[in-house]
XYZ file of C-alpha atoms in Angstrom:
732
model
C -61.441 58.037 -75.219
C -63.411 61.261 -75.638
C -61.710 64.573 -74.813
C -63.728 67.646 -73.797
C -62.963 71.115 -72.468
C -65.157 73.176 -70.165
C -65.868 73.903 -66.508
C -67.881 72.487 -63.600
C -71.100 74.436 -63.017
C -72.498 72.467 -60.072
C -71.221 69.798 -57.679
C -73.947 67.253 -56.855
C -71.820 64.986 -54.614
C -68.222 65.083 -53.413
C -66.178 62.696 -51.241
C -63.611 64.692 -49.278
C -61.468 61.588 -48.637
C -60.570 60.794 -52.251
C -61.850 63.722 -54.334
C -64.556 61.674 -56.082
C -67.395 63.856 -57.311
C -70.560 63.886 -59.364
C -71.158 67.209 -61.061
C -72.617 69.169 -63.972
C -70.045 70.145 -66.591
C -70.525 72.774 -69.323
C -68.709 71.777 -72.546
C -66.945 74.696 -74.252
C -64.825 72.740 -76.737
C -64.695 69.297 -78.352
C -61.611 67.795 -79.975
C -63.310 65.390 -82.383
C -66.194 66.032 -84.774
C -68.002 62.903 -83.581
C -68.445 64.610 -80.203
C -69.783 67.923 -81.515
C -73.303 67.065 -80.272
C -72.008 67.859 -76.771
C -70.664 71.326 -77.613
C -72.290 74.053 -75.460
C -74.200 71.287 -73.593
C -74.239 70.550 -69.860
C -73.368 66.941 -69.034
C -73.114 64.859 -65.868
C -69.533 63.883 -64.982
C -68.166 61.431 -62.407
C -64.589 60.823 -61.260
C -61.838 61.777 -58.830
C -60.734 65.400 -59.189
C -58.329 67.066 -56.782
C -59.492 70.266 -55.095
C -61.440 71.462 -58.160
C -63.668 74.507 -57.674
C -66.675 75.669 -59.673
C -65.954 77.445 -62.963
C -62.378 76.102 -63.094
C -61.487 75.542 -66.781
C -60.454 71.913 -67.177
C -59.860 69.367 -69.918
C -61.315 65.914 -69.291
C -60.812 62.542 -70.977
C -62.993 59.492 -70.530
C -66.075 57.718 -71.821
C -69.814 58.217 -71.875
C -71.871 55.498 -70.184
C -75.632 54.946 -69.979
C -76.677 55.132 -66.336
C -79.902 53.323 -65.491
C -81.349 56.292 -63.607
C -79.372 59.370 -64.664
C -78.942 58.559 -68.338
C -75.739 59.661 -70.057
C -72.784 60.178 -67.740
C -69.179 60.965 -68.532
C -66.715 58.867 -66.527
C -63.439 60.773 -66.182
C -60.249 58.757 -66.616
C -57.828 61.692 -67.002
C -58.071 65.444 -66.543
C -55.962 68.586 -66.305
C -56.550 72.171 -65.253
C -56.363 74.498 -68.237
C -53.909 77.371 -68.053
C -55.035 80.066 -70.538
C -52.606 80.646 -73.431
C -54.204 83.343 -75.624
C -53.745 86.952 -74.505
C -57.487 87.664 -74.270
C -58.036 84.462 -72.270
C -55.179 85.350 -69.915
C -56.606 88.838 -69.326
C -60.034 87.360 -68.619
C -58.453 84.833 -66.218
C -56.340 87.400 -64.332
C -59.325 89.703 -63.845
C -61.626 86.845 -62.719
C -62.560 85.885 -59.157
C -59.796 83.221 -59.189
C -57.073 85.895 -58.964
C -56.998 88.299 -56.028
C -55.522 91.804 -56.304
C -55.913 92.161 -60.066
C -58.525 94.131 -62.027
C -58.926 94.232 -65.805
C -56.633 97.224 -66.355
C -53.879 95.628 -64.268
C -54.394 92.353 -66.149
C -54.010 94.144 -69.506
C -50.845 95.831 -68.260
C -49.337 92.493 -67.101
C -50.162 90.717 -70.389
C -48.718 93.600 -72.401
C -45.368 92.910 -70.683
C -45.293 89.078 -70.622
C -47.659 88.082 -73.428
C -48.561 84.397 -73.865
C -46.055 83.331 -71.174
C -47.646 85.498 -68.472
C -48.801 82.636 -66.250
C -45.506 80.714 -66.530
C -43.406 83.827 -65.774
C -45.386 84.673 -62.647
C -45.237 81.061 -61.418
C -41.542 80.577 -62.105
C -40.190 83.973 -60.973
C -41.397 85.464 -57.702
C -39.962 88.862 -58.737
C -41.501 88.912 -62.232
C -44.291 91.285 -61.204
C -41.672 93.844 -60.142
C -41.539 94.743 -63.845
C -45.164 95.978 -63.771
C -45.148 99.700 -63.099
C -47.423 100.941 -60.323
C -48.296 97.496 -58.918
C -48.133 97.457 -55.109
C -46.358 94.783 -53.061
C -49.567 93.404 -51.473
C -51.228 92.954 -54.855
C -48.080 91.342 -56.295
C -48.186 88.757 -53.487
C -51.945 88.162 -53.912
C -51.701 87.720 -57.686
C -48.816 85.247 -57.538
C -50.345 83.230 -54.659
C -53.647 83.012 -56.564
C -51.917 81.668 -59.672
C -49.833 79.180 -57.663
C -52.906 77.927 -55.811
C -54.880 77.671 -59.050
C -52.402 75.363 -60.703
C -51.190 73.536 -57.590
C -53.574 70.563 -57.695
C -53.002 70.196 -61.424
C -49.215 70.163 -60.934
C -49.530 67.616 -58.134
C -51.823 65.390 -60.181
C -49.437 65.550 -63.128
C -46.492 64.580 -60.910
C -48.397 61.682 -59.365
C -49.629 60.498 -62.767
C -46.138 60.684 -64.231
C -44.865 58.549 -61.379
C -47.552 55.950 -62.077
C -50.336 56.581 -59.540
C -53.982 56.296 -60.581
C -56.377 59.218 -60.200
C -58.055 57.422 -57.261
C -54.709 56.936 -55.517
C -53.779 60.552 -56.258
C -57.027 61.674 -54.638
C -56.317 59.779 -51.422
C -52.702 60.982 -51.364
C -53.672 64.608 -51.934
C -56.308 64.521 -49.186
C -53.945 63.016 -46.578
C -50.738 64.898 -47.446
C -52.059 68.179 -48.823
C -49.732 70.360 -46.736
C -46.397 68.763 -47.626
C -47.266 66.640 -50.625
C -44.736 68.156 -53.030
C -41.881 67.521 -50.584
C -43.009 63.924 -50.149
C -43.318 63.335 -53.894
C -39.935 64.894 -54.621
C -38.001 63.388 -51.725
C -39.492 60.055 -50.601
C -42.721 58.554 -51.930
C -42.403 55.728 -49.370
C -43.795 58.198 -46.821
C -47.116 57.669 -48.607
C -47.287 54.177 -47.063
C -50.065 55.388 -44.760
C -52.273 55.772 -47.863
C -50.890 53.379 -50.489
C -49.731 49.779 -50.008
C -45.951 49.373 -49.702
C -45.670 46.941 -52.613
C -47.526 49.369 -54.863
C -45.195 52.195 -53.820
C -42.182 49.974 -54.360
C -43.262 49.062 -57.882
C -43.808 52.733 -58.744
C -40.434 53.664 -57.265
C -38.647 50.944 -59.237
C -40.212 52.243 -62.461
C -38.646 55.650 -61.817
C -35.485 55.112 -59.769
C -32.635 52.670 -59.138
C -33.377 49.594 -56.985
C -30.370 50.411 -54.761
C -31.401 54.038 -54.271
C -30.789 54.911 -50.604
C -34.426 55.937 -50.125
C -35.618 52.541 -51.305
C -33.142 50.552 -49.229
C -34.103 52.445 -46.079
C -37.817 51.994 -46.793
C -37.229 48.265 -47.372
C -35.398 48.037 -44.030
C -38.465 49.447 -42.269
C -40.753 47.105 -44.211
C -38.500 44.177 -43.234
C -38.984 45.063 -39.560
C -42.756 45.266 -40.024
C -42.687 41.859 -41.715
C -40.815 40.316 -38.780
C -43.330 41.760 -36.304
C -46.227 40.530 -38.416
C -44.823 37.001 -38.546
C -43.429 36.692 -35.022
C -45.054 39.398 -32.876
C -41.601 40.736 -31.944
C -41.203 44.272 -30.599
C -37.474 44.466 -31.210
C -35.130 42.792 -33.673
C -31.567 41.616 -33.938
C -29.836 43.511 -36.732
C -28.729 40.248 -38.350
C -32.371 39.121 -38.607
C -33.439 42.381 -40.240
C -30.520 42.134 -42.672
C -31.474 38.556 -43.616
C -35.104 39.482 -44.279
C -34.008 42.528 -46.290
C -31.852 40.389 -48.582
C -34.477 37.641 -48.867
C -37.601 39.768 -49.422
C -36.191 42.507 -51.614
C -33.121 40.848 -53.149
C -30.908 43.684 -51.914
C -27.355 42.387 -51.732
C -25.729 45.265 -49.873
C -22.763 45.041 -47.524
C -23.659 44.656 -43.844
C -21.607 47.770 -43.028
C -23.729 49.847 -45.423
C -26.859 48.306 -43.906
C -25.714 49.433 -40.435
C -25.042 52.911 -41.794
C -28.604 53.133 -43.122
C -30.006 51.839 -39.814
C -28.177 54.618 -37.960
C -29.560 57.179 -40.389
C -33.078 55.862 -39.787
C -32.480 56.230 -36.053
C -31.452 59.890 -36.492
C -34.576 60.436 -38.595
C -36.701 58.908 -35.760
C -37.996 55.964 -37.768
C -36.202 53.394 -35.612
C -34.609 53.227 -32.167
C -31.297 51.514 -31.377
C -31.004 50.536 -27.733
C -28.236 48.205 -26.513
C -27.951 46.289 -29.786
C -31.730 45.946 -29.998
C -33.466 47.611 -32.928
C -37.079 48.831 -32.653
C -39.514 50.552 -34.936
C -40.102 53.956 -33.344
C -43.795 53.365 -32.620
C -43.144 49.932 -31.040
C -40.482 51.423 -28.762
C -42.733 54.335 -27.771
C -45.635 51.969 -27.011
C -43.547 50.115 -24.419
C -42.409 53.396 -22.860
C -45.967 54.761 -22.731
C -47.353 51.553 -21.202
C -44.670 51.542 -18.490
C -45.053 55.212 -17.589
C -48.859 55.218 -17.499
C -49.098 51.997 -15.483
C -46.694 53.541 -12.969
C -48.951 56.609 -12.664
C -51.993 54.429 -12.040
C -50.161 52.221 -9.545
C -48.893 55.223 -7.580
C -52.390 56.552 -6.797
C -53.533 55.890 -3.237
C -56.755 53.949 -2.754
C -59.019 53.317 0.229
C -59.172 49.618 1.157
C -62.190 47.719 2.513
C -62.772 44.253 3.970
C -65.130 42.551 1.514
C -65.378 39.137 3.190
C -68.899 39.576 4.579
C -70.231 41.279 1.477
C -68.874 38.505 -0.736
C -70.815 36.038 1.415
C -73.984 38.086 0.812
C -73.430 37.893 -2.945
C -72.902 34.127 -2.675
C -76.354 33.857 -1.052
C -77.989 36.091 -3.689
C -76.472 34.175 -6.599
C -76.629 30.771 -4.902
C -72.950 30.070 -5.567
C -69.828 29.462 -3.495
C -66.574 31.198 -4.372
C -63.325 29.331 -3.749
C -60.381 30.988 -1.978
C -58.708 32.068 -5.229
C -61.903 33.709 -6.467
C -62.470 35.526 -3.174
C -58.889 36.763 -3.271
C -59.338 37.948 -6.873
C -62.513 39.895 -6.039
C -61.047 41.571 -2.932
C -57.745 42.348 -4.634
C -59.447 43.970 -7.621
C -61.582 46.228 -5.427
C -58.708 47.250 -3.120
C -55.985 47.994 -5.665
C -55.314 50.227 -8.636
C -54.087 47.458 -10.936
C -55.036 43.787 -10.650
C -54.323 40.904 -13.018
C -56.546 37.814 -12.906
C -55.584 34.854 -15.060
C -57.078 31.405 -15.396
C -57.969 28.693 -17.872
C -61.407 27.387 -18.870
C -63.741 26.462 -16.041
C -61.960 28.569 -13.398
C -64.762 31.166 -13.040
C -63.297 34.347 -14.516
C -66.700 35.597 -15.694
C -68.246 34.923 -12.274
C -65.496 37.012 -10.666
C -66.104 39.937 -13.040
C -69.782 39.888 -12.109
C -68.973 40.042 -8.372
C -66.461 42.883 -8.790
C -69.013 44.960 -10.686
C -71.808 44.302 -8.164
C -69.651 45.203 -5.165
C -68.246 48.342 -6.821
C -71.794 49.548 -7.541
C -72.878 48.859 -3.947
C -69.747 50.354 -2.426
C -70.128 53.598 -4.383
C -73.949 53.631 -4.235
C -74.183 54.200 -7.964
C -77.475 55.022 -9.617
C -78.297 53.339 -12.966
C -77.093 56.450 -14.820
C -73.871 56.622 -12.790
C -73.019 52.970 -13.485
C -72.083 53.539 -17.141
C -70.424 56.829 -16.241
C -68.086 55.150 -13.743
C -67.691 51.544 -14.986
C -66.421 50.326 -18.354
C -66.353 46.662 -19.360
C -64.041 46.138 -22.320
C -62.722 43.370 -24.556
C -60.737 43.241 -27.790
C -63.498 41.502 -29.794
C -67.223 41.958 -30.210
C -68.056 38.423 -29.120
C -65.957 38.725 -25.944
C -67.625 42.033 -25.030
C -71.078 40.501 -25.591
C -70.131 37.621 -23.267
C -69.186 40.145 -20.548
C -72.436 42.020 -21.059
C -74.519 38.864 -20.719
C -72.666 37.821 -17.547
C -73.058 41.187 -15.807
C -76.307 42.490 -17.366
C -74.362 45.641 -18.119
C -73.231 47.288 -21.352
C -69.813 46.157 -22.557
C -67.778 47.412 -25.491
C -64.832 46.608 -27.682
C -61.742 48.669 -26.892
C -61.838 50.205 -30.371
C -65.408 51.410 -29.889
C -64.665 52.692 -26.374
C -61.760 54.754 -27.727
C -63.854 55.937 -30.726
C -61.592 54.552 -33.411
C -61.660 56.185 -36.849
C -60.872 53.448 -39.376
C -60.131 55.958 -42.170
C -57.374 57.739 -40.245
C -56.535 54.829 -37.882
C -56.711 57.266 -34.970
C -58.619 57.244 -31.682
C -60.793 60.231 -30.731
C -60.368 59.230 -27.072
C -56.682 59.836 -26.372
C -54.209 61.623 -24.094
C -55.877 64.946 -24.926
C -59.456 63.724 -24.623
C -59.731 61.081 -21.915
C -62.650 59.001 -20.669
C -63.638 59.321 -17.001
C -64.632 55.840 -15.789
C -63.257 54.861 -12.372
C -63.456 51.065 -12.742
C -62.321 49.484 -15.993
C -62.346 45.718 -16.427
C -60.673 44.369 -19.555
C -61.272 40.743 -20.526
C -59.262 38.552 -22.942
C -56.140 40.635 -22.338
C -53.914 38.020 -23.987
C -55.383 39.153 -27.324
C -54.375 42.806 -26.886
C -51.203 43.989 -28.618
C -48.840 46.726 -27.421
C -50.274 49.396 -29.691
C -53.885 48.926 -28.564
C -52.934 48.675 -24.882
C -50.913 51.891 -25.125
C -53.881 53.603 -26.792
C -56.202 52.400 -24.014
C -53.927 53.707 -21.256
C -53.633 57.074 -23.012
C -57.411 57.344 -23.109
C -58.094 56.787 -19.371
C -57.245 58.767 -16.229
C -54.635 57.664 -13.700
C -57.202 57.550 -10.863
C -58.786 54.454 -12.458
C -58.988 50.976 -10.917
C -57.821 48.711 -13.726
C -58.672 44.998 -13.690
C -57.003 42.899 -16.409
C -58.528 39.466 -16.958
C -57.355 36.728 -19.289
C -55.677 33.417 -19.833
C -51.912 33.862 -19.967
C -51.466 30.526 -21.692
C -53.677 31.337 -24.682
C -52.298 32.470 -28.029
C -50.728 35.926 -27.816
C -52.046 38.884 -29.796
C -51.937 38.951 -33.586
C -50.105 42.275 -33.418
C -46.668 42.807 -31.825
C -46.226 42.349 -28.078
C -47.044 39.906 -25.295
C -48.914 42.156 -22.880
C -50.499 39.755 -20.398
C -47.437 37.523 -19.978
C -45.074 40.512 -19.713
C -47.212 42.153 -17.012
C -47.433 38.912 -15.015
C -43.736 38.067 -15.377
C -42.728 41.555 -14.245
C -44.115 40.644 -10.787
C -44.961 44.286 -10.093
C -48.748 44.138 -9.962
C -51.261 42.280 -7.850
C -51.654 38.970 -9.648
C -54.213 36.293 -8.802
C -53.933 32.999 -10.724
C -57.044 30.806 -10.800
C -56.225 27.121 -10.612
C -59.367 25.383 -9.385
C -61.507 23.913 -12.187
C -65.265 23.565 -11.763
C -66.262 20.143 -13.101
C -69.366 20.156 -15.358
C -70.097 16.503 -14.554
C -68.353 13.555 -12.928
C -67.126 12.403 -16.340
C -66.309 15.821 -17.859
C -62.811 16.322 -19.223
C -62.450 19.458 -21.410
C -60.987 21.859 -18.781
C -58.698 19.123 -17.485
C -57.428 18.363 -20.979
C -56.693 22.085 -21.446
C -54.721 22.096 -18.199
C -52.822 18.949 -19.196
C -51.886 20.522 -22.540
C -50.719 23.631 -20.705
C -48.567 21.541 -18.357
C -47.425 19.183 -21.165
C -48.555 16.285 -19.005
C -51.345 14.231 -20.597
C -53.227 11.852 -18.323
C -53.663 8.252 -19.464
C -57.350 8.877 -20.178
C -56.804 11.447 -22.957
C -57.829 8.888 -25.596
C -60.826 7.649 -23.575
C -64.362 8.820 -24.317
C -65.943 11.173 -21.763
C -69.307 12.905 -21.361
C -67.951 16.001 -23.099
C -64.961 14.679 -25.074
C -64.023 12.124 -27.701
C -60.933 11.524 -29.860
C -61.840 9.748 -33.105
C -58.744 8.180 -34.656
C -58.895 8.682 -38.420
C -56.456 8.656 -41.319
C -55.604 12.044 -42.746
C -57.434 11.462 -46.050
C -60.637 10.451 -44.229
C -60.891 13.469 -41.911
C -63.306 15.545 -44.096
C -65.644 12.581 -44.613
C -65.575 11.752 -40.888
C -66.471 15.358 -40.040
C -69.288 15.170 -42.612
C -70.749 12.025 -41.034
C -70.590 13.465 -37.497
C -72.327 16.651 -38.592
C -75.024 14.765 -40.493
C -75.755 12.794 -37.309
C -75.630 15.976 -35.270
C -78.134 17.727 -37.542
C -80.551 14.827 -37.051
C -80.234 15.361 -33.284
C -80.960 19.079 -33.540
C -77.449 20.547 -33.739
C -76.885 23.344 -36.222
C -74.320 25.953 -37.219
C -75.374 28.153 -34.281
C -74.043 25.777 -31.639
C -71.468 23.704 -33.535
C -68.095 25.060 -34.694
C -65.222 23.471 -36.610
C -61.788 24.874 -35.708
C -58.525 24.339 -37.598
C -55.093 26.011 -37.473
C -54.618 26.785 -41.191
C -56.497 27.581 -44.400
C -54.741 25.545 -47.085
C -54.856 21.820 -47.827
C -57.493 19.081 -47.872
C -58.058 19.540 -44.127
C -57.683 23.307 -44.256
C -60.402 25.808 -43.414
C -61.170 26.766 -47.025
C -61.769 23.195 -48.181
C -63.786 22.319 -45.070
C -65.999 25.387 -45.581
C -66.819 24.329 -49.146
C -68.049 21.000 -47.801
C -69.813 22.475 -44.768
C -71.766 25.044 -46.828
C -73.501 22.145 -48.592
C -74.283 20.468 -45.263
C -75.589 23.416 -43.281
C -77.171 25.463 -46.094
C -77.944 22.960 -48.863
C -81.048 24.504 -50.423
C -80.554 26.210 -53.794
C -81.253 29.900 -53.436
C -81.885 32.514 -56.067
C -80.445 35.063 -53.676
C -76.735 34.451 -53.980
C -73.618 36.371 -54.908
C -70.170 35.295 -56.084
C -66.987 36.996 -54.906
C -63.831 35.575 -56.437
C -64.286 31.793 -56.248
C -66.602 31.959 -53.216
C -70.377 31.768 -53.513
C -72.453 33.283 -50.702
C -76.134 32.469 -50.144
C -78.836 33.724 -47.809
C -78.505 32.008 -44.382
C -74.760 31.369 -44.824
C -72.665 31.668 -41.657
C -69.879 34.241 -42.117
C -66.944 35.698 -40.213
C -65.900 39.361 -40.072
C -62.168 39.781 -40.812
C -61.518 43.436 -39.902
C -62.600 45.957 -37.287
C -65.417 48.269 -38.413
C -66.318 50.474 -35.460
C -68.728 52.567 -37.569
C -70.971 49.524 -38.000
C -70.204 48.052 -34.557
C -68.766 44.867 -36.054
C -65.272 43.612 -35.296
C -62.616 41.129 -36.336
C -63.800 37.659 -35.274
C -67.529 38.453 -35.091
C -69.819 35.777 -36.559
C -73.020 36.581 -38.401
C -75.524 35.158 -40.878
C -76.465 36.492 -44.303
C -80.085 37.587 -43.900
C -80.627 38.942 -47.407
C -78.964 39.574 -50.770
C -80.623 42.301 -52.811
C -80.037 44.147 -56.051
C -80.543 47.889 -55.796
C -81.383 49.497 -59.138
C -81.405 53.178 -58.133
C -79.517 55.491 -58.275
C -77.331 52.855 -59.966
C -77.363 49.079 -60.064
C -75.449 47.284 -57.326
C -75.661 44.103 -55.260
C -75.922 44.438 -51.492
C -75.472 41.733 -48.845
C -77.169 42.193 -45.460
C -75.448 40.336 -42.600
C -77.056 39.881 -39.202
C -74.542 40.010 -36.325
C -76.742 39.118 -33.328
C -79.378 41.674 -34.294
C -76.930 44.214 -35.716
C -77.711 44.375 -39.452
C -74.679 45.442 -41.485
C -74.784 46.248 -45.195
C -71.975 45.094 -47.515
C -71.500 46.066 -51.132
C -69.744 43.545 -53.362
C -66.369 45.263 -52.939
C -66.721 44.866 -49.146
C -66.975 41.065 -49.330
C -63.188 40.905 -49.036
C -63.845 41.616 -45.341
C -65.794 38.398 -44.699
C -65.460 34.650 -45.287
C -67.512 31.564 -44.472
C -67.436 30.650 -40.785
C -68.632 27.042 -40.592
C -64.936 26.301 -40.165
C -62.704 29.024 -38.780
C -59.145 29.454 -37.573
C -58.256 28.900 -33.946
C -56.705 32.382 -33.943
C -60.039 33.926 -34.968
C -61.893 31.917 -32.311
C -60.115 33.672 -29.445
C -62.493 35.610 -27.246
C -65.339 33.275 -28.222
C -66.917 30.154 -26.778
C -68.916 27.505 -28.620
C -71.173 24.807 -27.231
C -69.760 22.067 -29.456
C -66.392 22.017 -31.220
C -64.836 19.669 -33.769
C -61.071 19.944 -34.348
C -59.193 18.010 -37.052
C -55.694 16.890 -35.996
C -53.094 15.999 -38.624
C -49.340 16.119 -39.205
C -50.126 18.014 -42.423
C -50.635 21.137 -40.306
C -46.892 21.047 -39.603
C -45.626 23.691 -37.174
C -49.088 25.255 -37.010
C -50.013 22.379 -34.694
C -48.325 23.599 -31.524
C -48.955 23.770 -27.795
C -50.674 27.135 -27.437
C -52.859 26.712 -30.491
C -54.069 23.316 -29.250
C -54.711 24.770 -25.801
C -56.641 27.719 -27.251
C -58.761 25.506 -29.523
C -59.621 23.016 -26.777
C -60.489 25.790 -24.309
C -63.104 27.277 -26.697
C -65.464 24.305 -26.114
C -68.205 24.703 -23.490
C -70.213 21.472 -23.713
C -68.445 19.016 -26.010
C -65.198 18.570 -27.923
C -64.437 16.055 -30.673
C -60.878 15.670 -31.958
C -60.559 13.828 -35.275
C -57.343 12.511 -36.777
C -53.936 11.275 -35.676
C -53.278 11.051 -31.892
C -49.532 11.039 -32.583
C -49.860 14.455 -34.264
C -51.777 15.721 -31.232
C -49.165 14.384 -28.819
C -46.319 15.865 -30.894
C -48.104 19.229 -31.045
C -48.337 19.446 -27.258
C -44.548 19.461 -27.032
C -44.093 21.871 -29.950
C -43.395 25.338 -28.532
C -43.424 27.047 -31.948
C -44.437 30.699 -31.648
C -44.208 30.815 -27.858
C -41.317 33.245 -27.477
C -41.609 36.878 -28.527
C -38.883 39.482 -28.360
C -40.263 42.181 -26.068
C -38.719 44.449 -23.452
C -41.858 45.607 -21.652
C -40.988 43.568 -18.544
C -37.506 45.099 -18.334
C -38.879 48.579 -18.985
C -41.473 48.158 -16.227
C -38.849 46.970 -13.757
C -36.635 49.930 -14.596
C -39.326 52.573 -14.166
C -40.910 50.981 -11.058
C -37.724 50.169 -9.177
C -35.587 53.193 -10.076
C -38.111 56.048 -10.059
């Protein structure tokens, strides 16, 4: 690597989040004769530098590269702030603009006392400047603070580098923890888990400290709890379960008594909560408390009631529909109460009910078009679910993250308890998908005078994150709850909604293997499932079906009948033409027109986990530097992905049943095989079947399907929201 000394003369670009900058650097010294051509020259530098100001003397190490547009650039791999060592340099430094309270004469006087160790003495000894005759207290403080501030980022970088962090990681850490970073580095680097992945922190810690260090064991206990919640959705844990995971994941063979001691310490430090032999992560415990308290505030508000019977009849005439008794009850209840829960399976008319509630609320309050969006919010956890609401009501709808103005960089919401939204009617669809954390955030961001309508299917898969919101609220029996049981038949021989209900009740009718207008079970051996799917799709394409209206759903990614393998086959079926515009990421090749799935929430680009789009273009940008860019069309919303961002998408010809929640598809094909193991269980089968609007084809082993219906794997989650609600509602 090349080593140069100098200072930054101009900053062209700087990223405040990680310290990355592009700047002009004046070279004052080279360390190798082969680099002497750069002496006294100004060069372009790029790299992550912490809190570096113009004219700061620094030493940089790295390599020159030839940039297509900007020519020679120096990519910084390592750097350090230069502390002057020669007397003349120290005098010049002390009398510069970097140091407050010190002119040249004072600088000469200080150096005459301390010599070459002037900077070190002032940094190390806060009373060192007392030895300088005639120097006032205020100037002593200013001089020392200036020197400490000057070298602070360099000291921090050196500490982080010595521990094993990269410059990029150091930049992110410094930006997030600037105020207390030295304490964190010295005392517990696991507190950097909000910036750096836990496994990365753990590896760095193990390179510097003992594996049984108390700090590590306590951090591993917390990570064990997070792992349990990730795998099971639990809000609280039995101590024995946490201990088992701790031993298994991190190979920490400590005595259970010592484990309990550490748990109690974590409780005192407010990382965990111990409540009647139940152990919670602090944030999970607080979410349940917040949800209970805020729902109580909303429920306690008085509301004026109205008889909507006649007005519902008027809407029936306008829309040329007839509501059943359950639907009428749901509409009236929602408009006459502060909190209403409406739950029903496919074909029970939930969307129709939402439309009626919105129409009557607008009429009742005589809202103008401008006032509608000011007073009504339609929300859902996914982009596709919010779009479905918008289409049904002809009104804007939003994801909860977008409504709360989520910042993905800080993982905070701009709409919160200190900055609330003001809508008076809020309808939330697909509530079964909402975890405790998001529901708590939503309640913090709305006023207690709101009318809150929660709509969903209590029998669908619960949220990916911890909690079981919809079921807990229903089972608490504290809120107005209207179940929808009547199914609207699509045709005399339709079966999909009835099959969903039979799965839910674990009571299959004799006709479940018979062919219907909208349903067919094709019995196939496990090894023949992919080829059978291929033949059905080839026939479907001839009849005009395509990837827009046909979706393959499966419960897992691995294996011959897993999502990854099916997608490889389906790409060739749905997008067979060779295309010069393609890009490879890992072992996946993407082409223009490929169907893809978004894997994370990205509120900035209005695209969310579970959204489906199509690659509309793949382009190579040559200026200011060469890079490949993928343009993905999400229903008219064009989102740009650089190659590094492709980790956030995958092909969507086949997708997981989990990811399909909140969506509906005209035609669905679902492979059924014992090879899916415990991933073939009651709720996942119910959720997959209930995604189909017009037709459903099951392919595989009927015995595996039958067994899966009676498999309750994943149904029970350890939560205490119901008990907490009962306590606060009945005893306050």
